[in-house]
Short mmCIF file of C-alpha atoms in Angstrom, two decimals:
data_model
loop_
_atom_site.label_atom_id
_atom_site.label_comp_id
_atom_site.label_asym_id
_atom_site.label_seq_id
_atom_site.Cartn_x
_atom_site.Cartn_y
_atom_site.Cartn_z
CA UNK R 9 0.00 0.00 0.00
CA UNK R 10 1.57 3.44 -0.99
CA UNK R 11 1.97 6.14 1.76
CA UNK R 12 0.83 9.59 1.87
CA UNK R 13 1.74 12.19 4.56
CA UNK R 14 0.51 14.88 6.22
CA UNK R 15 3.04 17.16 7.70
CA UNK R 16 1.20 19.30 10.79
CA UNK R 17 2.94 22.49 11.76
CA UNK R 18 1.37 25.89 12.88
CA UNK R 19 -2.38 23.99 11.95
CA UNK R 20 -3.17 22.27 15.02
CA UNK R 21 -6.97 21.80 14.32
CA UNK R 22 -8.92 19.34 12.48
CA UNK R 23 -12.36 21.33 10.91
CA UNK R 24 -11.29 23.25 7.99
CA UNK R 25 -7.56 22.66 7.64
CA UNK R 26 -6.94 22.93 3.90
CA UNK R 27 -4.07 20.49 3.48
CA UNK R 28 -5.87 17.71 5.70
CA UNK R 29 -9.44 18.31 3.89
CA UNK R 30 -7.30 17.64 0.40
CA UNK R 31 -5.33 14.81 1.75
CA UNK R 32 -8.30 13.59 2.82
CA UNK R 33 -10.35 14.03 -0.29
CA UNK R 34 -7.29 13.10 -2.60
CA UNK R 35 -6.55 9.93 -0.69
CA UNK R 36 -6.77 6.84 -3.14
CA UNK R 37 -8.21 3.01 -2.12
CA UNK R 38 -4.55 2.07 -1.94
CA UNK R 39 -3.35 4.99 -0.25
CA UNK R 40 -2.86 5.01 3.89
CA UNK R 41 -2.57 8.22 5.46
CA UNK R 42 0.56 9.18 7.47
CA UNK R 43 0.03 12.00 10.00
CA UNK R 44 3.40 13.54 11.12
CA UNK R 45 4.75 16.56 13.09
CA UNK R 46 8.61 16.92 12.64
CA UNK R 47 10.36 18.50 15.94
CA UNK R 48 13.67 20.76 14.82
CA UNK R 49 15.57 21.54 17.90
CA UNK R 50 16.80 24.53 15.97
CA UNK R 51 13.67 26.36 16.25
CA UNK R 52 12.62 25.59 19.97
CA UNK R 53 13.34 27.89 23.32
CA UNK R 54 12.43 26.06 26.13
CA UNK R 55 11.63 28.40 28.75
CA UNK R 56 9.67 31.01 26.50
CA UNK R 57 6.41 31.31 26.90
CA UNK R 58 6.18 31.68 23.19
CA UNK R 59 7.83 28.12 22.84
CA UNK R 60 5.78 26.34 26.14
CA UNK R 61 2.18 27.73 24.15
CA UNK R 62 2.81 26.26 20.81
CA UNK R 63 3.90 22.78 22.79
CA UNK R 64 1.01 22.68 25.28
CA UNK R 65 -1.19 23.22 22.35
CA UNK R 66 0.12 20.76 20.29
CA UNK R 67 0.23 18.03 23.15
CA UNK R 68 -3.27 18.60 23.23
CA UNK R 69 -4.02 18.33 19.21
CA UNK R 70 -1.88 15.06 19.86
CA UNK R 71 -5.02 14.24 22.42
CA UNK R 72 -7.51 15.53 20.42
CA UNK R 73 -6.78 13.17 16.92
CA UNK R 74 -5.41 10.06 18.44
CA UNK R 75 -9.09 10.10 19.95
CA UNK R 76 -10.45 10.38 16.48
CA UNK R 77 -8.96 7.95 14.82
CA UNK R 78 -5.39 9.72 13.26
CA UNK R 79 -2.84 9.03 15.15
CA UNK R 80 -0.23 11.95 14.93
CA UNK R 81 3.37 10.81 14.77
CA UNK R 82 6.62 12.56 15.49
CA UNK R 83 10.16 12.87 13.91
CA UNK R 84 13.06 14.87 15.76
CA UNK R 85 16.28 16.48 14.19
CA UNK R 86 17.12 18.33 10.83
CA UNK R 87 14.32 18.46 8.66
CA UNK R 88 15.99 17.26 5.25
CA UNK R 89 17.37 13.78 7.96
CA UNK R 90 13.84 13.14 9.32
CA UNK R 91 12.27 12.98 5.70
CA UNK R 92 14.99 11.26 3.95
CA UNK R 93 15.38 8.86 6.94
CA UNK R 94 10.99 8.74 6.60
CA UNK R 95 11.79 7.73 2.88
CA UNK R 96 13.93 4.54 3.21
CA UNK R 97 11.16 3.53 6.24
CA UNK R 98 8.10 4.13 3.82
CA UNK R 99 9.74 3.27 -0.16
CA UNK R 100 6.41 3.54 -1.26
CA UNK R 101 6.00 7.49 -0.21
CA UNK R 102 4.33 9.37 -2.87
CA UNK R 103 2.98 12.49 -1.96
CA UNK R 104 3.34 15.26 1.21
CA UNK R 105 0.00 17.85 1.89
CA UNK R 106 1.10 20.61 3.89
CA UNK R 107 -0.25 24.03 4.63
CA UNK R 108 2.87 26.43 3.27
CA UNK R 109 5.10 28.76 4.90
CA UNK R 110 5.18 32.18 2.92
CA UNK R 111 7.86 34.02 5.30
CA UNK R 112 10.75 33.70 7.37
CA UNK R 113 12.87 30.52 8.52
CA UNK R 114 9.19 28.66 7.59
CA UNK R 115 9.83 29.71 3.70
CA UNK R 116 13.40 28.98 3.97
CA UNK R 117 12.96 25.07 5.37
CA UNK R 118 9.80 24.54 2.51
CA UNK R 119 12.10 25.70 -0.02
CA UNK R 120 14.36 23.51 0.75
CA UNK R 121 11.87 20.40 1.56
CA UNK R 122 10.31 20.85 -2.07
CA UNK R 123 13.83 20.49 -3.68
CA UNK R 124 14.23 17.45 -1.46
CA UNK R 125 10.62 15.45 -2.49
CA UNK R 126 11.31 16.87 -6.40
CA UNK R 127 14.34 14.70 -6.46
CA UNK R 128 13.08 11.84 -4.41
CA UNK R 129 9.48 11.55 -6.52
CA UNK R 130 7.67 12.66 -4.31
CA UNK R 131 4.74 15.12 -5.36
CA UNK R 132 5.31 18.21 -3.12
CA UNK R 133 1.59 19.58 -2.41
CA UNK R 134 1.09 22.81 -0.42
CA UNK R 135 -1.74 24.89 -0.04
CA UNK R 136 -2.65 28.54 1.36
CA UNK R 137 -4.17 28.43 4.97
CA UNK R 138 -2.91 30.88 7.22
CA UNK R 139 -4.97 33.81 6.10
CA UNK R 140 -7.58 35.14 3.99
CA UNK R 141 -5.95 36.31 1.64
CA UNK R 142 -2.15 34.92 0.45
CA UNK R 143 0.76 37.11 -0.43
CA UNK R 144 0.24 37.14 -3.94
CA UNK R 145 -3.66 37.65 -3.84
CA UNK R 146 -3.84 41.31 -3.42
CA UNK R 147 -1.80 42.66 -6.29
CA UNK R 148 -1.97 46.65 -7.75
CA UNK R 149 -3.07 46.31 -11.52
CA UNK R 150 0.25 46.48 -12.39
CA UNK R 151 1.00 43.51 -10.95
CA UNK R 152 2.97 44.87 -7.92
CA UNK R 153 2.52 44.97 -4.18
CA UNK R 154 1.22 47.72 -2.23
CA UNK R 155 3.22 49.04 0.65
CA UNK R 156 0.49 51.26 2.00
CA UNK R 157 -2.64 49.70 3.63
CA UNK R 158 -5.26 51.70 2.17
CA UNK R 159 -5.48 51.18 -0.97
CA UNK R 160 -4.39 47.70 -0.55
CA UNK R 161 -7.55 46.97 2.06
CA UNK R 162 -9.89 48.86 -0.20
CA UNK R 163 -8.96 46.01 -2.50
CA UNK R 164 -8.93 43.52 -0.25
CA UNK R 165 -12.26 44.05 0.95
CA UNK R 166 -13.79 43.18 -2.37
CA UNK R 167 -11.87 40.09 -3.05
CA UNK R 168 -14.61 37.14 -2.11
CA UNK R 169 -13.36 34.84 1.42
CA UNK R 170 -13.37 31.52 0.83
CA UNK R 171 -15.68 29.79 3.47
CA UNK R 172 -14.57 27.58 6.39
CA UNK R 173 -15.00 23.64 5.53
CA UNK R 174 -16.55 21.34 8.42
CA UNK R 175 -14.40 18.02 8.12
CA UNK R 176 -16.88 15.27 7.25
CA UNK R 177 -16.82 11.47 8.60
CA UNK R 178 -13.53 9.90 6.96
CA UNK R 179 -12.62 6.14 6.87
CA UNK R 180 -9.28 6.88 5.44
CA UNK R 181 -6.75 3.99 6.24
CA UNK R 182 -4.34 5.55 8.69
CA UNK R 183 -0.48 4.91 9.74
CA UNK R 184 -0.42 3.70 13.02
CA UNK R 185 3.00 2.46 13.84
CA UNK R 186 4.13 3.93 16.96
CA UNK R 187 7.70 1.64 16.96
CA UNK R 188 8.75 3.08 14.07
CA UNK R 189 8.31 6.82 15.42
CA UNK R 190 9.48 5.84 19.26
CA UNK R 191 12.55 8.17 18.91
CA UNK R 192 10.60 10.69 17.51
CA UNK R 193 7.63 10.03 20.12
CA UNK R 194 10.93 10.57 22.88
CA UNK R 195 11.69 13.57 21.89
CA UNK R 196 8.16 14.79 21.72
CA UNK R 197 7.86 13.77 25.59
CA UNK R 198 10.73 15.53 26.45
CA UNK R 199 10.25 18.70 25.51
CA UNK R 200 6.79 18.33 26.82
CA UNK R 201 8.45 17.74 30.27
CA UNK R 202 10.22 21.21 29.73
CA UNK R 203 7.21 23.06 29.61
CA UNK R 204 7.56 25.60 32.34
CA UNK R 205 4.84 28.22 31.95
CA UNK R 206 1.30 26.07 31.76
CA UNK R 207 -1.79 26.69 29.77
CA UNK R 208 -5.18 25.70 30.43
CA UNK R 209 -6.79 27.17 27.44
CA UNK R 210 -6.10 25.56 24.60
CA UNK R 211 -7.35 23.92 21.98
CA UNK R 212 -10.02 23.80 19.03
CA UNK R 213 -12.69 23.49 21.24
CA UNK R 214 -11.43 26.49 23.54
CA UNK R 215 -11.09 28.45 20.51
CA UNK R 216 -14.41 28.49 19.09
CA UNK R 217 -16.08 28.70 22.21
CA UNK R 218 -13.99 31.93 22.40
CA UNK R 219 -14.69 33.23 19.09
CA UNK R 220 -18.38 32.53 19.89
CA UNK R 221 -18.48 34.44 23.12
CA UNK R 222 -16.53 37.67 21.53
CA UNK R 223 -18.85 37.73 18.33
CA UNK R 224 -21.97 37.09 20.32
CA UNK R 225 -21.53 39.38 23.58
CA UNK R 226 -18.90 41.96 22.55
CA UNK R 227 -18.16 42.35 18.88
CA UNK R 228 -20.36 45.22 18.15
CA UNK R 229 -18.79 47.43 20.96
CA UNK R 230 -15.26 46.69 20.14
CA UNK R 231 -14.60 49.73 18.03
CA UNK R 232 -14.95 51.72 21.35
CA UNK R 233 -14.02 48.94 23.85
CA UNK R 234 -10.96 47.71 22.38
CA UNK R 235 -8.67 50.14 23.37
CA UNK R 236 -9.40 50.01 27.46
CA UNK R 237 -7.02 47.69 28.77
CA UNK R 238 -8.57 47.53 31.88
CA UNK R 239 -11.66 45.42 30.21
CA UNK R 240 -12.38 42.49 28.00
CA UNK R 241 -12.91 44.67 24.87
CA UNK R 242 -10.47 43.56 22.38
CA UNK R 243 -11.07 39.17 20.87
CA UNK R 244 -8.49 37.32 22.55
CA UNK R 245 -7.82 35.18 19.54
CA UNK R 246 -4.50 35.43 18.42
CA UNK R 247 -2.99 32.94 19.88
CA UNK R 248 -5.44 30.13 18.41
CA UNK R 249 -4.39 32.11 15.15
CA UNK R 250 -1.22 31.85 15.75
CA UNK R 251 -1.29 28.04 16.43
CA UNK R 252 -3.58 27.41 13.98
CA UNK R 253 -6.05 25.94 16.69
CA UNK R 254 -8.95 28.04 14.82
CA UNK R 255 -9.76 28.81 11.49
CA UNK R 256 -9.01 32.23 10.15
CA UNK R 257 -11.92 31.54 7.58
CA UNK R 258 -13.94 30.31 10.87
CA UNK R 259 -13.43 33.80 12.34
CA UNK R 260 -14.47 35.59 9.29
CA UNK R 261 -17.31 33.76 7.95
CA UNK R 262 -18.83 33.57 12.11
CA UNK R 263 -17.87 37.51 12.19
CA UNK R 264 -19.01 38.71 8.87
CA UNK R 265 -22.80 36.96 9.57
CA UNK R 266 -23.51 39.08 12.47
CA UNK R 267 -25.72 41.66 12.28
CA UNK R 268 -23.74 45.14 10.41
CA UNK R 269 -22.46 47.24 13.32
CA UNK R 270 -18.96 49.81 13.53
CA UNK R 271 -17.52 47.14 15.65
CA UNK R 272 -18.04 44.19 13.72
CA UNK R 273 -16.63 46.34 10.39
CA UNK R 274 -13.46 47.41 12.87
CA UNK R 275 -12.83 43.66 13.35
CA UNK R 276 -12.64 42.64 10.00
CA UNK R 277 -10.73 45.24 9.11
CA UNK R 278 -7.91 43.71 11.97
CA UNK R 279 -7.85 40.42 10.09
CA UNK R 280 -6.83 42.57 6.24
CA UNK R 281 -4.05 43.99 8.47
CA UNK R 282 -3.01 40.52 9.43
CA UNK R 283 -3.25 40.00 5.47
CA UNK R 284 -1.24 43.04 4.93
CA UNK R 285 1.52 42.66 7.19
CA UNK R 286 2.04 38.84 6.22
CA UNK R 287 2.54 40.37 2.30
CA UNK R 288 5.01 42.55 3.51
CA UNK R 289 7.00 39.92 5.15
CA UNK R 290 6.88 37.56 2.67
CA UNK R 291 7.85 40.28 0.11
CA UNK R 292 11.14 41.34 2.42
CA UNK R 293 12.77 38.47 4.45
CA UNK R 294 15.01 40.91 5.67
CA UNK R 295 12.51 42.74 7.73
CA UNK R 296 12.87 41.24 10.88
CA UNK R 297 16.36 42.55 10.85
CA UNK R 298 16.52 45.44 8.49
CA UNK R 299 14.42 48.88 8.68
CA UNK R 300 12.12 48.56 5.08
CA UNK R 301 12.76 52.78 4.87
CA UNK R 302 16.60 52.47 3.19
CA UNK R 303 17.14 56.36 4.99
CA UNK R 304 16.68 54.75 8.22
CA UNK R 305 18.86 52.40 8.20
CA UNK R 306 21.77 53.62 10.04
CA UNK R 307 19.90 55.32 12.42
CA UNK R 308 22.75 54.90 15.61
CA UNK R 309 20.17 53.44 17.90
CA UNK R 310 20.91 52.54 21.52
CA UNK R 311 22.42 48.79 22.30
CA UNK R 312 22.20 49.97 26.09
CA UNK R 313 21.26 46.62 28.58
CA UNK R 314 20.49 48.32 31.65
CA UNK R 315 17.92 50.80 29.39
CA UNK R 316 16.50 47.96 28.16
CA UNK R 317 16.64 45.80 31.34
CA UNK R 318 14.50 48.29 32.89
CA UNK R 319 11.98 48.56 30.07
CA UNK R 320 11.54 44.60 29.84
CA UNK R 321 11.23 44.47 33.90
CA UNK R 322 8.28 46.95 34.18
CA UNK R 323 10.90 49.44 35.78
CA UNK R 324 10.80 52.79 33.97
CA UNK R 325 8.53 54.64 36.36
CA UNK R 326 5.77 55.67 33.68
CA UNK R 327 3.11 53.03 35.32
CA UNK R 328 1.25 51.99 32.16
CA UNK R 329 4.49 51.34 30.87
CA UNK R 330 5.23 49.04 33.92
CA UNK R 331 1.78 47.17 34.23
CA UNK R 332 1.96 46.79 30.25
CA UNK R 333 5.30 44.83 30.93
CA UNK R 334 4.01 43.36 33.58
CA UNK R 335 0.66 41.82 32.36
CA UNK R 336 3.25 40.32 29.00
CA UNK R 337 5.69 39.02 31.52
CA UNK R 338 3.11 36.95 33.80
CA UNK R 339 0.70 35.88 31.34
CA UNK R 340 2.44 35.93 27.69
CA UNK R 341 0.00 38.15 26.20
CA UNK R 342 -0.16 42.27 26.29
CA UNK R 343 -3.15 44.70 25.01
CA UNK R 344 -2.93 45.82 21.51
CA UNK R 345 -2.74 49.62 22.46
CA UNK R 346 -0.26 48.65 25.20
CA UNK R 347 1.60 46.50 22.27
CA UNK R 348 2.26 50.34 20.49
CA UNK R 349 2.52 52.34 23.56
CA UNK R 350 5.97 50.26 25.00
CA UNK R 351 7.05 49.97 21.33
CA UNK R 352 7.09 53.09 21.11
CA UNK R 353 8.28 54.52 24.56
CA UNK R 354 11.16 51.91 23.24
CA UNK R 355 12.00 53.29 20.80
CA UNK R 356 11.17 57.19 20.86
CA UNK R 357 11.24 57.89 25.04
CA UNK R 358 14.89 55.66 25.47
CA UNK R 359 16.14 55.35 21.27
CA UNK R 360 16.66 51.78 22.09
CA UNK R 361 17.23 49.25 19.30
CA UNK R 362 13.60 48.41 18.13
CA UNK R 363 15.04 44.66 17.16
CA UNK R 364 15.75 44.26 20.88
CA UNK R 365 11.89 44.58 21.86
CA UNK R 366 11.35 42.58 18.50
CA UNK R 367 12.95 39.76 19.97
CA UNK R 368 11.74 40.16 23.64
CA UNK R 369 8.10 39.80 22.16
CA UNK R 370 9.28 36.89 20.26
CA UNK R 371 9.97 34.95 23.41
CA UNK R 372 7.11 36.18 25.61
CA UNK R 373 4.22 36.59 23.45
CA UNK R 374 2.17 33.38 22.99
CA UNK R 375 0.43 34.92 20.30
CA UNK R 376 3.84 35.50 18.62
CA UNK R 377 3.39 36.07 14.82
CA UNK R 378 6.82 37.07 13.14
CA UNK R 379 4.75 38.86 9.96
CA UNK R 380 2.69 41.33 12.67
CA UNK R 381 4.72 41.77 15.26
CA UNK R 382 7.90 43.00 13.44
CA UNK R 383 5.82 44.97 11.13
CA UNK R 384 4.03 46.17 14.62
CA UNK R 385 7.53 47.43 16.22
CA UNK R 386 8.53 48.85 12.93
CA UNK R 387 5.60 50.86 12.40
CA UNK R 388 6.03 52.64 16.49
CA UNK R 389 9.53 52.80 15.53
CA UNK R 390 8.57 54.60 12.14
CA UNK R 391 10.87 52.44 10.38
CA UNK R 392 8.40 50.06 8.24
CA UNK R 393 5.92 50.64 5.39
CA UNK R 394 2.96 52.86 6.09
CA UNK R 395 4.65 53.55 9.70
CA UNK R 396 3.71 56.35 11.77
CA UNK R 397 5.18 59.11 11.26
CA UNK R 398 8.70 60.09 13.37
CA UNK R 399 7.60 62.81 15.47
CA UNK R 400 4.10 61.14 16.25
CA UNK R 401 5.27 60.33 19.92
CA UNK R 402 3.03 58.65 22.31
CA UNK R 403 3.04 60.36 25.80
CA UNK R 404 2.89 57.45 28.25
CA UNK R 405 1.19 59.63 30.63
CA UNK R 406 -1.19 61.62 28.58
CA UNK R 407 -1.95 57.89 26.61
CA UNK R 408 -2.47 56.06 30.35
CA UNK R 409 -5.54 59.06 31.39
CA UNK R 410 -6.94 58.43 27.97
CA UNK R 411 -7.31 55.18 28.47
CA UNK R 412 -7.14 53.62 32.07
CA UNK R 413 -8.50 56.60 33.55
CA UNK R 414 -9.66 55.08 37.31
CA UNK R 415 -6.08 53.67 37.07
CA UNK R 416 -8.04 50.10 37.10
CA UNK R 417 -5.36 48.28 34.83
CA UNK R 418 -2.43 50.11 36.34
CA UNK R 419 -3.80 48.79 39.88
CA UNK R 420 -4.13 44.95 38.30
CA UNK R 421 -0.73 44.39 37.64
CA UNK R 422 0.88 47.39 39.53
CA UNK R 423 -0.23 46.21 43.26
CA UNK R 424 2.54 48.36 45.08
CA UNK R 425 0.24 51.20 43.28
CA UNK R 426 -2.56 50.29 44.65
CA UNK R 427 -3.24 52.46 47.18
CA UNK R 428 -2.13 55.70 45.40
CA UNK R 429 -5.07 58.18 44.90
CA UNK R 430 -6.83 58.81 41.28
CA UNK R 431 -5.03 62.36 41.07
CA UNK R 432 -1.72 60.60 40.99
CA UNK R 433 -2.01 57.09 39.33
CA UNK R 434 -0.68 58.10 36.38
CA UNK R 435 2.25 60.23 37.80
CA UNK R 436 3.03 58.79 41.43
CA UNK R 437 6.59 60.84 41.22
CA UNK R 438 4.35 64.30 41.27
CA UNK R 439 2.50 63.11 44.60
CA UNK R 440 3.49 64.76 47.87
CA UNK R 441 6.24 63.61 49.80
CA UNK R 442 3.48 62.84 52.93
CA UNK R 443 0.66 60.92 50.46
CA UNK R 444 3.65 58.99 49.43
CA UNK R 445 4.62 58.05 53.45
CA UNK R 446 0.58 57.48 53.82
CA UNK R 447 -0.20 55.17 50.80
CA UNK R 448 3.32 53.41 51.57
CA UNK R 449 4.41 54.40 48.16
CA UNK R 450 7.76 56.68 48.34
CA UNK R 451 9.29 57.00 45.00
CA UNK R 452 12.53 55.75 44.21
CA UNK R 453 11.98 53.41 47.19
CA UNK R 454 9.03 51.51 46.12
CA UNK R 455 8.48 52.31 42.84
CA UNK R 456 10.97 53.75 40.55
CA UNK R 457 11.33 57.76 39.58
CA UNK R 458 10.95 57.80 35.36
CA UNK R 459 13.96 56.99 34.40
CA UNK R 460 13.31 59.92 30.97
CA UNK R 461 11.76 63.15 31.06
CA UNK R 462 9.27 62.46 28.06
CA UNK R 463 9.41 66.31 26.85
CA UNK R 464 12.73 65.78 26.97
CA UNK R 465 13.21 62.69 25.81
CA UNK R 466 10.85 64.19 22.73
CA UNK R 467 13.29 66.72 21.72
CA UNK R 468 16.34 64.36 21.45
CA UNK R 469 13.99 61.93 19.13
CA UNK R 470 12.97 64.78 16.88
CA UNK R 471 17.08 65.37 16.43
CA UNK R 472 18.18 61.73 16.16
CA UNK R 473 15.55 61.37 13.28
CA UNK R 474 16.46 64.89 11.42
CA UNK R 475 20.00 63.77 11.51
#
């Protein structure tokens, strides 16, 4: 009986997974299905939140299809070694279904895997998952890319979705040979045993109940609820994006058939940006570590470790800064607004190396996505394509009273604030030397002085950029 595969990466769900519904479709009467995950040590970091998401997730799509009948096996090393090794195991091996990588290291390794199965016969097929829209969907009539949003959403937004596809009853013969993939299965274990920072909420099923909850109870408020950090206001659903435990066509088709409201149409215009900033990505590899605005380039940005040490720690004295650090260093996720706010104090308050926060997010965030979140730091830094403009600088303090007034959020995840009155929340260096003895708050004590003086801080930003 010949052998098919199914290679599983950032697509842990079964309902509406593209390369699964084809392998599925595709598969012949003397065809068996191999389901496979392939562990490179190159691209883990124990110890990251980032790294201990993806993995609890996974252990639990592991869960999820043994119980339905597709048992998911595991190979562990270099990618190009697991296959061909997978190839003198399985001689009969004719085709791979995978859901491609358009960007980053993920392009890189599927280049390099198709060259591989071209030369060994094997039929290479991959298909478009991740978003809506692909990277070479949403073209100018000239053929080229757009590098402003705009234009490139107006477009967008006329382009038809293709609908989510509910995964039907299969009787598909399946591979399930455990000894064969017990080194593999080893490995997996092990680096499940790592996991350090644990996750209850994961899953498929978590994921839709989640999208069914935001679209049903808060959707059509989130255009003015989604910047409060102190509430549930914005979807929570990047990090089953991110995993690939939910649908991106799921979340669009469940969005888009609500009732018409600003907050629904404010939604769906998050998920072209997600389009948008995976086109840019794919369209310049070098982004993560190159400015896309050639001027910028050698802008002499700060390297400083203490600077940053203090930024990462929730130590910098502006308190929205600190509780935004805070709420991404205990739970692996931070607001949206908060995401731009520390980018950009960063960046513009302390002219620290935007690839350092880059790379801080990479390892925290457990909604990590390479495509948005170097695109995000790019545009605070005003670096990227259709960035915000360099002397558009966000005033911590002015930014915190806009948008945690009651000092609610700052409270949450700023506890040694908490007794500090209203009139000072946002500036606890500016409160009297005997409120600071009464609310047990004295500044530089037990909670830092700002370590910049924003106006000042302002003026040297305005001069690095002019330079």
């Amino acid at each position: 009986m010949k052998t098919v595969v199914m290679w599983f990466r950032k697509d842990l769900r079964l309902e509406d997974n593209t390369a699964l519904l084809r392998a599925l479709t595709e598969l012949k009467d003397d065809e068996q299905l191999l389901c496979l995950f392939q562990l490179n040590p190159k691209q883990f970091k124990t110890g990251t939140k980032n790294h201990d998401y993806f993995f609890s997730a996974l252990a639990h799509f592991e869960q999820v299809v043994k119980a339905q009948g597709l048992p998911l096996h595991f190979m562990a090393g270099e990618p190009l070694a697991s296959f061909q090794a997978l190839k003198k195991a399985y001689p009969d091996w004719r085709k791979v279904y995978l859901n491609g990588d358009a960007r980053g290291q993920g392009q890189v390794r599927d280049e390099a895997m198709a060259s591989y199965f071209r030369s060994a016969g094997i039929e290479f097929v991959v298909t478009q998952d991740s978003h809506l829209h692909g990277e070479n969907s949403v073209l100018k009539k000239d053929g080229s890319y757009y590098k402003v949003f705009t234009p490139y959403y107006l477009q967008w937004r006329q382009l038809p979705k293709r609908p989510a596809v509910k995964l039907v009853e299969f009787s598909a013969k399946v591979v399930a040979e455990p000894d064969k993939f017990r080194a593999g299965q080893t490995a997996f274990q092990a680096v499940i045993a790592e996991i350090v920072h644990q996750f209850e909420h994961v899953g498929e099923q978590q994921a839709e109940a989640r999208l069914n909850e935001f679209v049903m109870e808060e959707m059509s408020r989130y255009d003015k609820r989604r910047d409060i950090p102190a509430i549930k206001g914005t979807s929570r659903l990047s990090s089953y994006l991110r995993t690939g435990e939910l649908s991106i066509r799921k979340v669009w088709q469940v969005a888009a058939a609500m009732p018409e409201s600003d907050g629904q149409q404010t939604f769906l215009k998050e998920l072209a940006w997600r389009d948008f900033y995976h086109m840019i990505y794919s369209q310049n590899p070098q982004q993560k570590t190159e400015e896309l605005k050639e001027h910028y380039r050698q802008l002499p940005w700060r390297q400083d470790p203490q600077l940053f040490q203090r930024w990462a720690e929730g130590q910098t004295g502006f308190p929205i800064i600190d509780a935004a650090m805070q709420q991404l260093n205990q739970t692996g996720w931070m607001h949206n607004r908060l995401r731009m706010l520390v980018a950009s104090f960063l960046t513009k308050d302390l002219l620290v190396d935007w690839r350092l926060g880059e790379a801080y997010f990479a390892e925290q965030l457990i909604d990590y996505d390479p495509a948005s979140n170097i695109g995000g730091w790019q545009w605070a830094a005003s670096t990227g394509t259709d960035a915000v403009p360099y002397f558009r600088i966000f005033n911590p303090t002015s930014q915190s009273e806009k948008f945690d007034p009651e000092g609610q959020f700052i409270r949450r995840y700023l506890p040694v604030l908490k007794e500090v009155p209203r009139a000072w929340i946002h500036a606890p260096h500016l409160m009297p030397q005997e409120v600071q003895e009464k609310v047990g708050v004295v500044i530089g004590k037990d909670y830092p002085v700002p370590m910049v003086d924003h106006q000042e801080a302002r003026k040297l930003v305005l001069a690095f950029f002019k330079q």
